[in-house]
mmCIF file of C-alpha atoms in Angstrom:
data_model
loop_
_atom_site.group_PDB
_atom_site.id
_atom_site.type_symbol
_atom_site.label_atom_id
_atom_site.label_comp_id
_atom_site.label_asym_id
_atom_site.label_seq_id
_atom_site.Cartn_x
_atom_site.Cartn_y
_atom_site.Cartn_z
ATOM 1 C CA MET A 1 53.457 15.107 0.787
ATOM 2 C CA PHE A 2 51.534 12.483 -1.783
ATOM 3 C CA TRP A 3 47.675 12.245 -1.355
ATOM 4 C CA LYS A 4 46.033 8.608 -1.780
ATOM 5 C CA ARG A 5 43.420 9.288 -4.631
ATOM 6 C CA LYS A 6 40.616 8.264 -3.127
ATOM 7 C CA GLN A 7 38.548 5.628 -5.375
ATOM 8 C CA PRO A 8 35.929 4.525 -4.406
ATOM 9 C CA TYR A 9 35.385 0.569 -2.666
ATOM 10 C CA VAL A 10 39.333 0.638 -2.778
ATOM 11 C CA THR A 11 39.464 3.522 -0.897
ATOM 12 C CA TYR A 12 35.862 4.166 0.640
ATOM 13 C CA LEU A 13 33.135 3.292 0.635
ATOM 14 C CA PRO A 14 29.479 5.160 -0.959
ATOM 15 C CA GLY A 15 27.284 4.890 0.607
ATOM 16 C CA PRO A 16 23.786 2.891 -0.214
ATOM 17 C CA ALA A 17 21.248 5.511 -1.974
ATOM 18 C CA ASP A 18 17.950 3.977 -1.082
ATOM 19 C CA ALA A 19 14.867 5.375 -0.846
ATOM 20 C CA THR A 20 13.813 5.179 2.419
ATOM 21 C CA ILE A 21 18.056 5.734 3.129
ATOM 22 C CA GLY A 22 17.656 9.474 2.068
ATOM 23 C CA ILE A 23 14.038 9.637 3.839
ATOM 24 C CA LEU A 24 17.342 8.416 7.302
ATOM 25 C CA GLN A 25 18.966 10.973 6.954
ATOM 26 C CA GLN A 26 17.338 14.327 5.849
ATOM 27 C CA VAL A 27 15.186 12.874 9.762
ATOM 28 C CA ALA A 28 18.636 12.412 11.077
ATOM 29 C CA LYS A 29 19.800 15.321 9.817
ATOM 30 C CA GLN A 30 17.024 17.175 10.894
ATOM 31 C CA LYS A 31 16.409 16.032 13.863
ATOM 32 C CA THR A 32 13.106 15.201 13.481
ATOM 33 C CA PRO A 33 10.614 12.489 16.042
ATOM 34 C CA ILE A 34 10.333 9.032 13.692
ATOM 35 C CA PRO A 35 8.946 6.559 16.371
ATOM 36 C CA THR A 36 6.640 4.951 14.378
ATOM 37 C CA LEU A 37 7.401 5.473 10.060
ATOM 38 C CA LYS A 38 5.345 4.565 6.860
ATOM 39 C CA ILE A 39 6.870 4.236 3.681
ATOM 40 C CA GLY A 40 5.020 4.040 0.152
ATOM 41 C CA LEU A 41 7.986 2.215 -2.432
ATOM 42 C CA SER A 42 7.343 1.701 -5.852
ATOM 43 C CA SER A 43 8.969 -1.080 -5.474
ATOM 44 C CA LEU A 44 11.327 -3.316 -3.156
ATOM 45 C CA GLU A 45 14.024 -2.139 -1.765
ATOM 46 C CA ALA A 46 16.981 -3.614 0.019
ATOM 47 C CA PRO A 47 16.264 -5.802 3.532
ATOM 48 C CA SER A 48 19.085 -3.258 5.040
ATOM 49 C CA ALA A 49 17.660 -0.455 4.974
ATOM 50 C CA ARG A 50 14.578 -1.010 6.591
ATOM 51 C CA LEU A 51 17.357 -2.790 9.449
ATOM 52 C CA ALA A 52 19.053 0.314 9.044
ATOM 53 C CA ILE A 53 15.493 2.594 10.224
ATOM 54 C CA ALA A 54 14.698 0.027 12.612
ATOM 55 C CA LEU A 55 18.087 0.693 14.555
ATOM 56 C CA PHE A 56 17.977 4.238 14.105
ATOM 57 C CA GLN A 57 14.281 3.832 15.766
ATOM 58 C CA GLN A 58 15.611 1.902 18.611
ATOM 59 C CA GLU A 59 18.675 4.452 20.006
ATOM 60 C CA ALA A 60 16.273 7.495 19.239
ATOM 61 C CA TYR A 61 13.447 5.992 20.858
ATOM 62 C CA GLY A 62 14.311 2.171 22.506
ATOM 63 C CA GLN A 63 11.127 1.103 19.583
ATOM 64 C CA SER A 64 11.501 0.662 16.601
ATOM 65 C CA GLN A 65 8.027 0.624 13.795
ATOM 66 C CA VAL A 66 8.123 0.380 9.790
ATOM 67 C CA GLU A 67 5.584 -0.139 7.860
ATOM 68 C CA ILE A 68 6.153 0.110 4.324
ATOM 69 C CA GLU A 69 3.873 0.367 1.402
ATOM 70 C CA VAL A 70 5.055 -2.153 -1.897
ATOM 71 C CA ALA A 71 2.760 -0.766 -4.688
ATOM 72 C CA ASP A 72 4.908 -3.505 -7.390
ATOM 73 C CA ILE A 73 7.385 -6.269 -6.993
ATOM 74 C CA GLN A 74 9.889 -6.186 -9.889
ATOM 75 C CA GLN A 75 11.432 -9.725 -11.678
ATOM 76 C CA PRO A 76 13.080 -11.519 -10.396
ATOM 77 C CA ASP A 77 11.958 -11.984 -7.688
ATOM 78 C CA PRO A 78 13.977 -9.977 -5.402
ATOM 79 C CA ARG A 79 13.458 -11.413 -2.551
ATOM 80 C CA VAL A 80 14.000 -14.870 -3.646
ATOM 81 C CA PRO A 81 17.537 -16.129 -4.769
ATOM 82 C CA HIS A 82 18.104 -16.550 -8.279
ATOM 83 C CA ARG A 83 19.655 -20.177 -7.785
ATOM 84 C CA ALA A 84 20.142 -22.118 -5.640
ATOM 85 C CA VAL A 85 21.951 -21.321 -2.849
ATOM 86 C CA ASP A 86 23.274 -23.135 0.915
ATOM 87 C CA PHE A 87 22.832 -20.363 2.815
ATOM 88 C CA VAL A 88 19.723 -17.273 3.132
ATOM 89 C CA LEU A 89 20.481 -14.037 4.987
ATOM 90 C CA TRP A 90 16.508 -12.892 4.671
ATOM 91 C CA HIS A 91 13.577 -14.574 3.969
ATOM 92 C CA TYR A 92 10.706 -12.650 3.496
ATOM 93 C CA GLU A 93 6.677 -12.629 4.479
ATOM 94 C CA GLY A 94 4.932 -10.197 1.455
ATOM 95 C CA THR A 95 6.746 -7.408 2.242
ATOM 96 C CA ASN A 96 8.254 -8.023 5.234
ATOM 97 C CA PRO A 97 11.841 -9.472 5.517
ATOM 98 C CA THR A 98 13.213 -11.504 8.091
ATOM 99 C CA ALA A 99 16.609 -12.089 9.749
ATOM 100 C CA ALA A 100 17.080 -15.485 8.829
ATOM 101 C CA TYR A 101 20.108 -15.751 12.067
ATOM 102 C CA PRO A 102 20.353 -15.589 15.474
ATOM 103 C CA PRO A 103 22.670 -12.407 16.950
ATOM 104 C CA PRO A 104 26.123 -14.249 16.864
ATOM 105 C CA PRO A 105 28.325 -14.011 20.091
ATOM 106 C CA PRO A 106 29.479 -10.887 21.513
ATOM 107 C CA GLU A 107 33.319 -11.815 20.765
ATOM 108 C CA LEU A 108 32.774 -12.398 17.394
ATOM 109 C CA ALA A 109 30.978 -9.039 16.745
ATOM 110 C CA ASP A 110 33.520 -6.961 18.576
ATOM 111 C CA ARG A 111 36.203 -8.452 16.541
ATOM 112 C CA ILE A 112 34.368 -7.436 13.145
ATOM 113 C CA ALA A 113 33.412 -3.738 14.880
ATOM 114 C CA ALA A 114 36.989 -4.084 14.927
ATOM 115 C CA ILE A 115 37.849 -3.650 11.628
ATOM 116 C CA ALA A 116 34.566 -2.276 10.173
ATOM 117 C CA SER A 117 35.306 1.009 12.523
ATOM 118 C CA THR A 118 38.759 2.374 11.396
ATOM 119 C CA PRO A 119 38.665 4.281 8.290
ATOM 120 C CA TYR A 120 38.205 1.473 4.935
ATOM 121 C CA ASP A 121 40.885 1.073 2.686
ATOM 122 C CA LEU A 122 40.153 -2.749 1.146
ATOM 123 C CA ALA A 123 43.977 -4.154 1.181
ATOM 124 C CA ARG A 124 44.031 -3.021 4.970
ATOM 125 C CA TRP A 125 40.778 -5.166 6.305
ATOM 126 C CA ALA A 126 41.040 -7.218 3.386
ATOM 127 C CA GLN A 127 45.144 -7.711 5.943
ATOM 128 C CA GLN A 128 42.627 -7.513 9.439
ATOM 129 C CA ALA A 129 40.009 -9.341 7.834
ATOM 130 C CA ARG A 130 42.253 -12.093 6.487
ATOM 131 C CA ARG A 131 43.650 -13.101 10.201
ATOM 132 C CA LEU A 132 40.384 -12.733 12.080
ATOM 133 C CA GLY A 133 38.777 -15.692 8.945
ATOM 134 C CA GLN A 134 42.057 -17.551 9.276
ATOM 135 C CA GLU A 135 41.495 -17.517 13.498
ATOM 136 C CA VAL A 136 37.979 -18.684 13.948
ATOM 137 C CA GLY A 137 37.721 -20.749 10.792
ATOM 138 C CA PRO A 138 34.668 -22.358 9.182
ATOM 139 C CA ASP A 139 32.818 -23.470 12.514
ATOM 140 C CA ALA A 140 32.211 -19.226 12.688
ATOM 141 C CA LEU A 141 30.442 -18.988 9.507
ATOM 142 C CA ALA A 142 27.120 -19.161 10.675
ATOM 143 C CA HIS A 143 27.791 -15.779 13.828
ATOM 144 C CA LEU A 144 29.329 -14.227 11.112
ATOM 145 C CA LEU A 145 26.517 -14.327 8.955
ATOM 146 C CA GLY A 146 24.322 -13.486 12.172
ATOM 147 C CA VAL A 147 26.065 -10.282 13.031
ATOM 148 C CA MET A 148 25.205 -9.197 9.191
ATOM 149 C CA VAL A 149 21.950 -8.415 10.464
ATOM 150 C CA HIS A 150 22.454 -7.628 13.867
ATOM 151 C CA PRO A 151 25.261 -5.572 13.816
ATOM 152 C CA PRO A 152 27.100 -4.222 16.913
ATOM 153 C CA GLN A 153 26.661 -1.844 18.507
ATOM 154 C CA ARG A 154 27.836 1.447 16.849
ATOM 155 C CA PRO A 155 30.166 4.317 16.865
ATOM 156 C CA THR A 156 28.340 7.510 17.984
ATOM 157 C CA LYS A 157 30.592 9.690 14.945
ATOM 158 C CA ILE A 158 29.087 6.535 12.412
ATOM 159 C CA PRO A 159 25.872 6.102 10.965
ATOM 160 C CA VAL A 160 23.847 3.576 11.633
ATOM 161 C CA TRP A 161 22.964 2.896 7.819
ATOM 162 C CA SER A 162 26.951 3.228 6.893
ATOM 163 C CA TRP A 163 27.656 1.244 9.553
ATOM 164 C CA LEU A 164 25.032 -1.514 8.573
ATOM 165 C CA LEU A 165 27.282 -1.338 5.274
ATOM 166 C CA PHE A 166 30.965 -1.229 7.453
ATOM 167 C CA VAL A 167 30.327 -4.100 9.311
ATOM 168 C CA GLN A 168 29.178 -6.526 6.196
ATOM 169 C CA VAL A 169 31.475 -5.476 3.513
ATOM 170 C CA ALA A 170 33.571 -6.427 7.379
ATOM 171 C CA ALA A 171 32.149 -9.861 8.236
ATOM 172 C CA ALA A 172 32.245 -10.842 4.375
ATOM 173 C CA PHE A 173 35.657 -10.153 4.353
ATOM 174 C CA THR A 174 36.442 -12.139 7.095
ATOM 175 C CA ILE A 175 33.899 -15.086 5.513
ATOM 176 C CA ALA A 176 37.007 -14.836 2.217
ATOM 177 C CA PHE A 177 38.587 -16.613 4.477
ATOM 178 C CA ILE A 178 37.749 -19.679 7.168
ATOM 179 C CA ASP A 179 38.694 -21.919 4.984
ATOM 180 C CA ARG A 180 41.526 -23.188 2.269
ATOM 181 C CA GLU A 181 40.060 -25.627 0.677
ATOM 182 C CA ARG A 182 40.653 -25.646 -2.982
ATOM 183 C CA TRP A 183 38.488 -23.089 -3.997
ATOM 184 C CA PRO A 184 35.820 -24.756 -6.414
ATOM 185 C CA HIS A 185 35.016 -26.936 -3.676
ATOM 186 C CA SER A 186 35.451 -24.094 -0.432
ATOM 187 C CA LEU A 187 33.016 -23.608 2.036
ATOM 188 C CA ARG A 188 33.340 -19.710 1.591
ATOM 189 C CA ARG A 189 32.593 -20.221 -1.963
ATOM 190 C CA SER A 190 30.042 -21.275 -1.025
ATOM 191 C CA ALA A 191 29.153 -19.060 1.773
ATOM 192 C CA LEU A 192 29.941 -15.764 -0.968
ATOM 193 C CA PHE A 193 27.856 -17.438 -3.941
ATOM 194 C CA SER A 194 25.449 -17.657 -1.260
ATOM 195 C CA LEU A 195 25.166 -13.628 -0.063
ATOM 196 C CA ALA A 196 26.220 -12.728 -3.654
ATOM 197 C CA CYS A 197 22.848 -15.270 -5.513
ATOM 198 C CA GLY A 198 20.864 -14.437 -2.164
ATOM 199 C CA PRO A 199 17.823 -11.245 -1.814
ATOM 200 C CA MET A 200 18.205 -8.218 -3.673
ATOM 201 C CA ASP A 201 20.232 -6.311 0.221
ATOM 202 C CA TRP A 202 23.488 -4.260 0.569
ATOM 203 C CA SER A 203 24.621 -7.836 1.687
ATOM 204 C CA VAL A 204 25.211 -8.749 -2.178
ATOM 205 C CA GLY A 205 27.442 -6.330 -2.620
ATOM 206 C CA ALA A 206 29.816 -6.498 0.741
ATOM 207 C CA ALA A 207 29.745 -10.119 -1.226
ATOM 208 C CA LEU A 208 31.179 -8.931 -4.597
ATOM 209 C CA LEU A 209 34.071 -6.881 -2.513
ATOM 210 C CA ALA A 210 35.039 -10.024 -0.421
ATOM 211 C CA LEU A 211 34.718 -12.395 -4.124
ATOM 212 C CA GLN A 212 36.838 -9.891 -5.700
ATOM 213 C CA GLN A 213 40.388 -9.645 -3.048
ATOM 214 C CA ILE A 214 39.669 -13.342 -3.689
ATOM 215 C CA ALA A 215 40.299 -13.169 -7.103
ATOM 216 C CA ARG A 216 42.424 -10.637 -7.121
ATOM 217 C CA ASP A 217 44.863 -13.099 -4.699
ATOM 218 C CA ASP A 218 43.784 -16.226 -6.161
ATOM 219 C CA PRO A 219 43.821 -16.606 -10.195
ATOM 220 C CA SER A 220 41.784 -19.555 -10.385
ATOM 221 C CA SER A 221 39.165 -18.586 -9.022
ATOM 222 C CA ARG A 222 38.811 -15.535 -11.987
ATOM 223 C CA GLU A 223 36.754 -17.278 -14.195
ATOM 224 C CA ASP A 224 34.151 -18.558 -12.341
ATOM 225 C CA ILE A 225 33.948 -14.930 -10.286
ATOM 226 C CA GLY A 226 34.289 -13.881 -14.437
ATOM 227 C CA GLN A 227 31.034 -15.637 -14.312
ATOM 228 C CA LEU A 228 28.768 -14.809 -11.458
ATOM 229 C CA HIS A 229 29.360 -11.362 -12.803
ATOM 230 C CA ARG A 230 27.396 -11.942 -15.482
ATOM 231 C CA GLU A 231 25.069 -14.055 -14.028
ATOM 232 C CA LEU A 232 23.844 -10.981 -11.475
ATOM 233 C CA LEU A 233 23.781 -8.630 -14.387
ATOM 234 C CA GLN A 234 21.243 -11.315 -16.269
ATOM 235 C CA SER A 235 19.199 -11.197 -13.536
ATOM 236 C CA LEU A 236 19.046 -7.335 -12.581
ATOM 237 C CA PRO A 237 15.903 -7.147 -10.708
ATOM 238 C CA ARG A 238 13.828 -4.065 -12.664
ATOM 239 C CA PRO A 239 12.289 -2.285 -12.272
ATOM 240 C CA GLY A 240 12.943 0.158 -9.685
ATOM 241 C CA GLY A 241 16.709 0.546 -8.175
ATOM 242 C CA ILE A 242 19.321 -2.762 -7.028
ATOM 243 C CA PRO A 243 21.742 -1.287 -4.498
ATOM 244 C CA TYR A 244 24.673 -3.724 -5.533
ATOM 245 C CA LEU A 245 24.709 -2.509 -9.330
ATOM 246 C CA ASP A 246 27.287 0.422 -9.060
ATOM 247 C CA THR A 247 29.539 -2.089 -6.662
ATOM 248 C CA LEU A 248 29.665 -4.143 -9.495
ATOM 249 C CA VAL A 249 30.316 -2.873 -12.438
ATOM 250 C CA TRP A 250 33.313 -1.541 -10.205
ATOM 251 C CA CYS A 251 33.999 -5.745 -9.567
ATOM 252 C CA VAL A 252 33.328 -5.924 -13.491
ATOM 253 C CA ALA A 253 35.841 -3.446 -14.163
ATOM 254 C CA ASP A 254 38.310 -4.640 -11.836
ATOM 255 C CA SER A 255 38.263 -7.891 -13.803
ATOM 256 C CA MET A 256 38.354 -7.314 -17.258
ATOM 257 C CA PRO A 257 42.249 -7.871 -17.647
ATOM 258 C CA TRP A 258 42.439 -11.354 -16.600
ATOM 259 C CA LEU A 259 39.179 -12.683 -17.649
ATOM 260 C CA SER A 260 39.200 -15.102 -20.815
ATOM 261 C CA ASP A 261 38.019 -13.055 -24.302
ATOM 262 C CA PRO A 262 35.334 -15.191 -24.383
ATOM 263 C CA LEU A 263 33.777 -13.954 -20.815
ATOM 264 C CA ARG A 264 35.272 -10.745 -21.109
ATOM 265 C CA SER A 265 33.195 -9.929 -23.936
ATOM 266 C CA GLN A 266 29.642 -11.059 -23.147
ATOM 267 C CA ILE A 267 29.811 -8.741 -19.472
ATOM 268 C CA VAL A 268 30.773 -5.843 -21.816
ATOM 269 C CA ARG A 269 27.844 -6.193 -23.928
ATOM 270 C CA LEU A 270 25.427 -6.612 -21.116
ATOM 271 C CA VAL A 271 26.873 -4.217 -19.000
ATOM 272 C CA ARG A 272 26.146 -1.661 -22.283
ATOM 273 C CA SER A 273 23.023 -3.231 -22.928
ATOM 274 C CA GLU A 274 22.496 -2.086 -19.178
ATOM 275 C CA ALA A 275 23.978 0.812 -19.259
ATOM 276 C CA GLY A 276 21.373 1.620 -22.589
#
């Protein structure tokens, strides 16, 4: 029997690497009670990491209390979009993030959960999301953004941090198919570019994966998305970890065959510079 070779972002989703998620994983493994959690960080992490902790506490204790002290803020400031965008998933007060969208209708949340609860496969998830996106259409955009920050109940077999990531990717894939306008003026472009250029978060990586699927399907989008990759490589917040960097590098590598020579050369230089 031939087995499909495991490939990151194609046949499986790498898990989040935030320091706070590492702490949460140890807590879950050791069954350590943490109704209140106080953490000091050298730099800001993804708001989704904090949300995952809050969701874990809510499940375990019926309440959540997370206090995170951040020593320094990276530059450029990861709390704000690095360009003008039409949609923002997170707002900040100091270093405390707040979801910018309310919870979605349960019916839509259940549809996203139906995708997110299946084993990840890029092509299969994209196919399921295409059907859902075309069915719900552009009027569902706010609800799809809402489910990214208010995930539905998780299956018990999937850890809370993985579930939140899966839901965000499934929602982003669905956004990729909510309209059929020409790419430059489409709502799907506006929404996914807003996420990709928004506050540093797991949702940036989710948007990048959805955009990569669009680039695979639609040649007219490829140079535009490649220019976004260049822009993101030029504006990585430093110092500290970047939750979407590995996803971005994979998308860049996947895009190489179809980019124009000048853009390809620029991106290669940026990746080499980032690699040191």
